[in-house]
Coordinates of N, CA and C in Angstrom, one line a residue:
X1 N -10.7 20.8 -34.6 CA -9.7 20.0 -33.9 C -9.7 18.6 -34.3
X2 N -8.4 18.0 -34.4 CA -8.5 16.5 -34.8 C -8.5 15.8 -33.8
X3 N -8.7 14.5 -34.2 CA -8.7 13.3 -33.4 C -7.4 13.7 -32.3
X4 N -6.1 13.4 -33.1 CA -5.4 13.7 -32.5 C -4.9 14.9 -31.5
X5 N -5.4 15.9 -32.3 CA -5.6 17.0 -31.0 C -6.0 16.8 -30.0
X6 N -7.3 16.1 -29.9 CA -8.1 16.0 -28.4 C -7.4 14.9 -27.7
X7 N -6.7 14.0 -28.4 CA -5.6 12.5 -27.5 C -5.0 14.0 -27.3
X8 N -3.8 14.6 -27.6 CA -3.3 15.1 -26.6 C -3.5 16.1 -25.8
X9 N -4.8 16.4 -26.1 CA -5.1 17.6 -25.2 C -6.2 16.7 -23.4
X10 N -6.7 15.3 -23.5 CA -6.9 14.5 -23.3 C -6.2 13.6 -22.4
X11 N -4.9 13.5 -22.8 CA -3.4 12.9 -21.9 C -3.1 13.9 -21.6
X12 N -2.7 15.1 -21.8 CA -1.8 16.1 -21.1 C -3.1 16.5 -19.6
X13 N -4.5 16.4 -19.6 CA -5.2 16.8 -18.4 C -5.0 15.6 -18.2
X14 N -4.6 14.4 -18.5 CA -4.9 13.3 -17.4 C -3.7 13.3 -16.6
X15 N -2.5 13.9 -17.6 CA -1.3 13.6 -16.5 C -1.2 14.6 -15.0
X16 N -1.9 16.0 -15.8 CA -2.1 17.5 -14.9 C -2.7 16.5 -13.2
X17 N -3.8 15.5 -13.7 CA -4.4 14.8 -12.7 C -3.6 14.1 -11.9
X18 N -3.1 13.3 -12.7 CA -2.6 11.9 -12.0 C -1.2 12.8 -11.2
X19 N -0.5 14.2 -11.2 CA 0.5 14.6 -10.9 C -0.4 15.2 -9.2
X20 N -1.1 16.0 -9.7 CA -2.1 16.8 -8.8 C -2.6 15.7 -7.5
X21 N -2.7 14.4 -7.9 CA -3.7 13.7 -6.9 C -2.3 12.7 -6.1
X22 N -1.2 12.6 -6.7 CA -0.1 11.8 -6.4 C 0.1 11.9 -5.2
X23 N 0.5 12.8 -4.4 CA 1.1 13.1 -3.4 C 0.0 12.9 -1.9
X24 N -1.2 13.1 -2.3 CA -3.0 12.4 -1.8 C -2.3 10.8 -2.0
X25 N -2.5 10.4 -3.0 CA -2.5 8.9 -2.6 C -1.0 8.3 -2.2
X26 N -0.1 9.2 -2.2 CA 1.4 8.3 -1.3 C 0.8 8.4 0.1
X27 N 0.7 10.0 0.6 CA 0.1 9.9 2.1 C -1.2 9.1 2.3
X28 N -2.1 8.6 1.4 CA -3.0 7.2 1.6 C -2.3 6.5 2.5
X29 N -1.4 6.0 1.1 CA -0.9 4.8 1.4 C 0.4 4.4 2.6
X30 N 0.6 5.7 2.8 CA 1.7 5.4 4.0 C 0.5 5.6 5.5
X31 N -0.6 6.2 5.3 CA -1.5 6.3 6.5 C -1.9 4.6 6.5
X32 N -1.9 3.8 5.4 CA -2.4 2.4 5.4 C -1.3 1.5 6.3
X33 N -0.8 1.8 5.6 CA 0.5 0.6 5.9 C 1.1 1.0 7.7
X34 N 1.0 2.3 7.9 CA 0.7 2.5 9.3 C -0.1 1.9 10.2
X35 N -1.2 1.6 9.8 CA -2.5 1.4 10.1 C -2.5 -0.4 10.2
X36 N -2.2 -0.7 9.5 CA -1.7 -2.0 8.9 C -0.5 -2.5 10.6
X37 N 0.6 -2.3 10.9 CA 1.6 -2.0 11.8 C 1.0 -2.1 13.2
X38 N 0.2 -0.8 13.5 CA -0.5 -0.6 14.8 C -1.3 -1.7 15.2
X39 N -2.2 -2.2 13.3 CA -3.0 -3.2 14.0 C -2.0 -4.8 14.5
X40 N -1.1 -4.8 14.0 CA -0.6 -6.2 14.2 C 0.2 -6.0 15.7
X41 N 0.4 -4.8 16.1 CA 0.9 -4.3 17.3 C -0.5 -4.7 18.3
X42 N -1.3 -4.6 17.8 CA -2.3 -4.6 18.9 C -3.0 -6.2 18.8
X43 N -2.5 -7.0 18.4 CA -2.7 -8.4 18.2 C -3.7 -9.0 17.4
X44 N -3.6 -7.9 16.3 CA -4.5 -8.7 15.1 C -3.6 -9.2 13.6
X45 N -4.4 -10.6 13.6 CA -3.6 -11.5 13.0 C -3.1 -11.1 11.1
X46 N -1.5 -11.3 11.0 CA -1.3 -11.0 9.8 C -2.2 -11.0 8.5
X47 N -2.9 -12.4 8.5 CA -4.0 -12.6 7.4 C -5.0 -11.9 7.7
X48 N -5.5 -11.5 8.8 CA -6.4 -10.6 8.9 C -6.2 -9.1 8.6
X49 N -4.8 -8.8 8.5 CA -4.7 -7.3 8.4 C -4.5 -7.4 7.3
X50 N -3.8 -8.0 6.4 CA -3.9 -8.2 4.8 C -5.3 -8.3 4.3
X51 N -6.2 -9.2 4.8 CA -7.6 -9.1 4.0 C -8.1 -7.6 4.4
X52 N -8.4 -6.9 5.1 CA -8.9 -5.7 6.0 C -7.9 -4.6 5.1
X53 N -6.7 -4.6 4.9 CA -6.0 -3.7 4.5 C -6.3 -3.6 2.7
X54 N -6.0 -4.9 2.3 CA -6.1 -4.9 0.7 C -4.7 -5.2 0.6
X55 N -3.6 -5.3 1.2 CA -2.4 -5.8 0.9 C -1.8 -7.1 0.8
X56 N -0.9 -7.8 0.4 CA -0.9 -9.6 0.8 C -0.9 -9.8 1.8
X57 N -0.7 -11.0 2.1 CA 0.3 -11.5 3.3 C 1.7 -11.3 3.6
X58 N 2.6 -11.5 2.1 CA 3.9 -11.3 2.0 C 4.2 -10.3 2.7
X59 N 3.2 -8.7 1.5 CA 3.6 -7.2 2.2 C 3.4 -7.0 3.5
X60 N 2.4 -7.2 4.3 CA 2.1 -7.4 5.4 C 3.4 -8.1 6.6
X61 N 3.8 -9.3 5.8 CA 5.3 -9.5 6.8 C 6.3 -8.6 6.5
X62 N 6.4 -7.8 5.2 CA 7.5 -7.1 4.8 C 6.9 -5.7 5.9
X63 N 6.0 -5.3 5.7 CA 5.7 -4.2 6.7 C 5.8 -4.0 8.4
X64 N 5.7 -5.2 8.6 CA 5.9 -6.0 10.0 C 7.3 -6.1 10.2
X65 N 8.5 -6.6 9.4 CA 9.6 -7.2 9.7 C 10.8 -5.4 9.8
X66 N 9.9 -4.6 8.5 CA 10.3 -3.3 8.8 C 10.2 -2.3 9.6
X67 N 8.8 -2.8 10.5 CA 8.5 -2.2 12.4 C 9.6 -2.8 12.9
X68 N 9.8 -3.8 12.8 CA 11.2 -4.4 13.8 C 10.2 -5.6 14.7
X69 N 8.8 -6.2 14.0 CA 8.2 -6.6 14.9 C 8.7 -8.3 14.6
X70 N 8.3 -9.2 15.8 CA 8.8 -10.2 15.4 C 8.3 -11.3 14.7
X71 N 8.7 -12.4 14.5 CA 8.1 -13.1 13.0 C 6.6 -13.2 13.6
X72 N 5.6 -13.1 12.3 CA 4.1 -13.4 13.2 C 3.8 -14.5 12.8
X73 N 2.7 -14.7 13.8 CA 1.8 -16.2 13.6 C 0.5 -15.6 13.8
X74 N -0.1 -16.6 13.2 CA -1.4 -16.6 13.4 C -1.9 -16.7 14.9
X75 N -3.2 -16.0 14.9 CA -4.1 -16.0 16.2 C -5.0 -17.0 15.7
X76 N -4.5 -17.7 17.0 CA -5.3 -18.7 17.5 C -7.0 -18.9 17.9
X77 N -7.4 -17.4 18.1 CA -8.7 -17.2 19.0 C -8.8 -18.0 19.7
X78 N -8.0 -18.7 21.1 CA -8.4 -19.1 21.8 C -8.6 -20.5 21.6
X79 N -8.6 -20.9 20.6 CA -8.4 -22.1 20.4 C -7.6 -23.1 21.2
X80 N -8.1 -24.7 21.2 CA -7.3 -25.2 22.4 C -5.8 -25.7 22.0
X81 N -4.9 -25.6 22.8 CA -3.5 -25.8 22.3 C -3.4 -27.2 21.2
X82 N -2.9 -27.6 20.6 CA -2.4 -28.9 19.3 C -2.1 -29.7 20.2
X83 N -2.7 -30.8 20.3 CA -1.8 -31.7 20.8 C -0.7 -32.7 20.1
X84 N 0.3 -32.9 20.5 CA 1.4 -33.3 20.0 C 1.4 -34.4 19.4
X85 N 1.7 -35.1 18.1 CA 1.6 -36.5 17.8 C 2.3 -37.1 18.5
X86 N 1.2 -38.2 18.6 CA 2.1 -39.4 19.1 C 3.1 -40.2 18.2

């Protein structure tokens, strides 16, 4: 068998793979981005669900804005309100 033989005998199992495992990682990723949603529903902060998720911040508002949720902000933790410039 040549070089070339085994490239395509080589890419044709990788694609058998990458077709086989496809439909595993969309339902991943739609269980994430789910997951991602509920947590900002339950009052955890955008940057936090982006670093936790592995997603940006951007995607994380784009995922949020297509819940129908409203613009986010950051959690405060309690922190004491800003006081206003004088």
């Amino acid at each position: 068998m040549t070089d070339a033989d085994n490239a395509r005998q080589n890419l044709t199992a990788a694609k058998t793979n990458y077709r086989r495992t496809e439909d595993a990682h969309t339902k991943a990723r739609n269980e994430l981005q789910e997951a991602v949603v509920a947590a900002l529903r339950a009052g955890v902060g955008p940057s936090e669900a982006a670093r936790l998720s592995g997603f940006t911040d951007a995607y994380v508002r784009k995922l949020a804005r297509a819940a129908g949720l409203p613009p986010l902000r950051e959690s405060r933790g309690g922190a004491a309100p800003r006081r206003p410039k004088a």
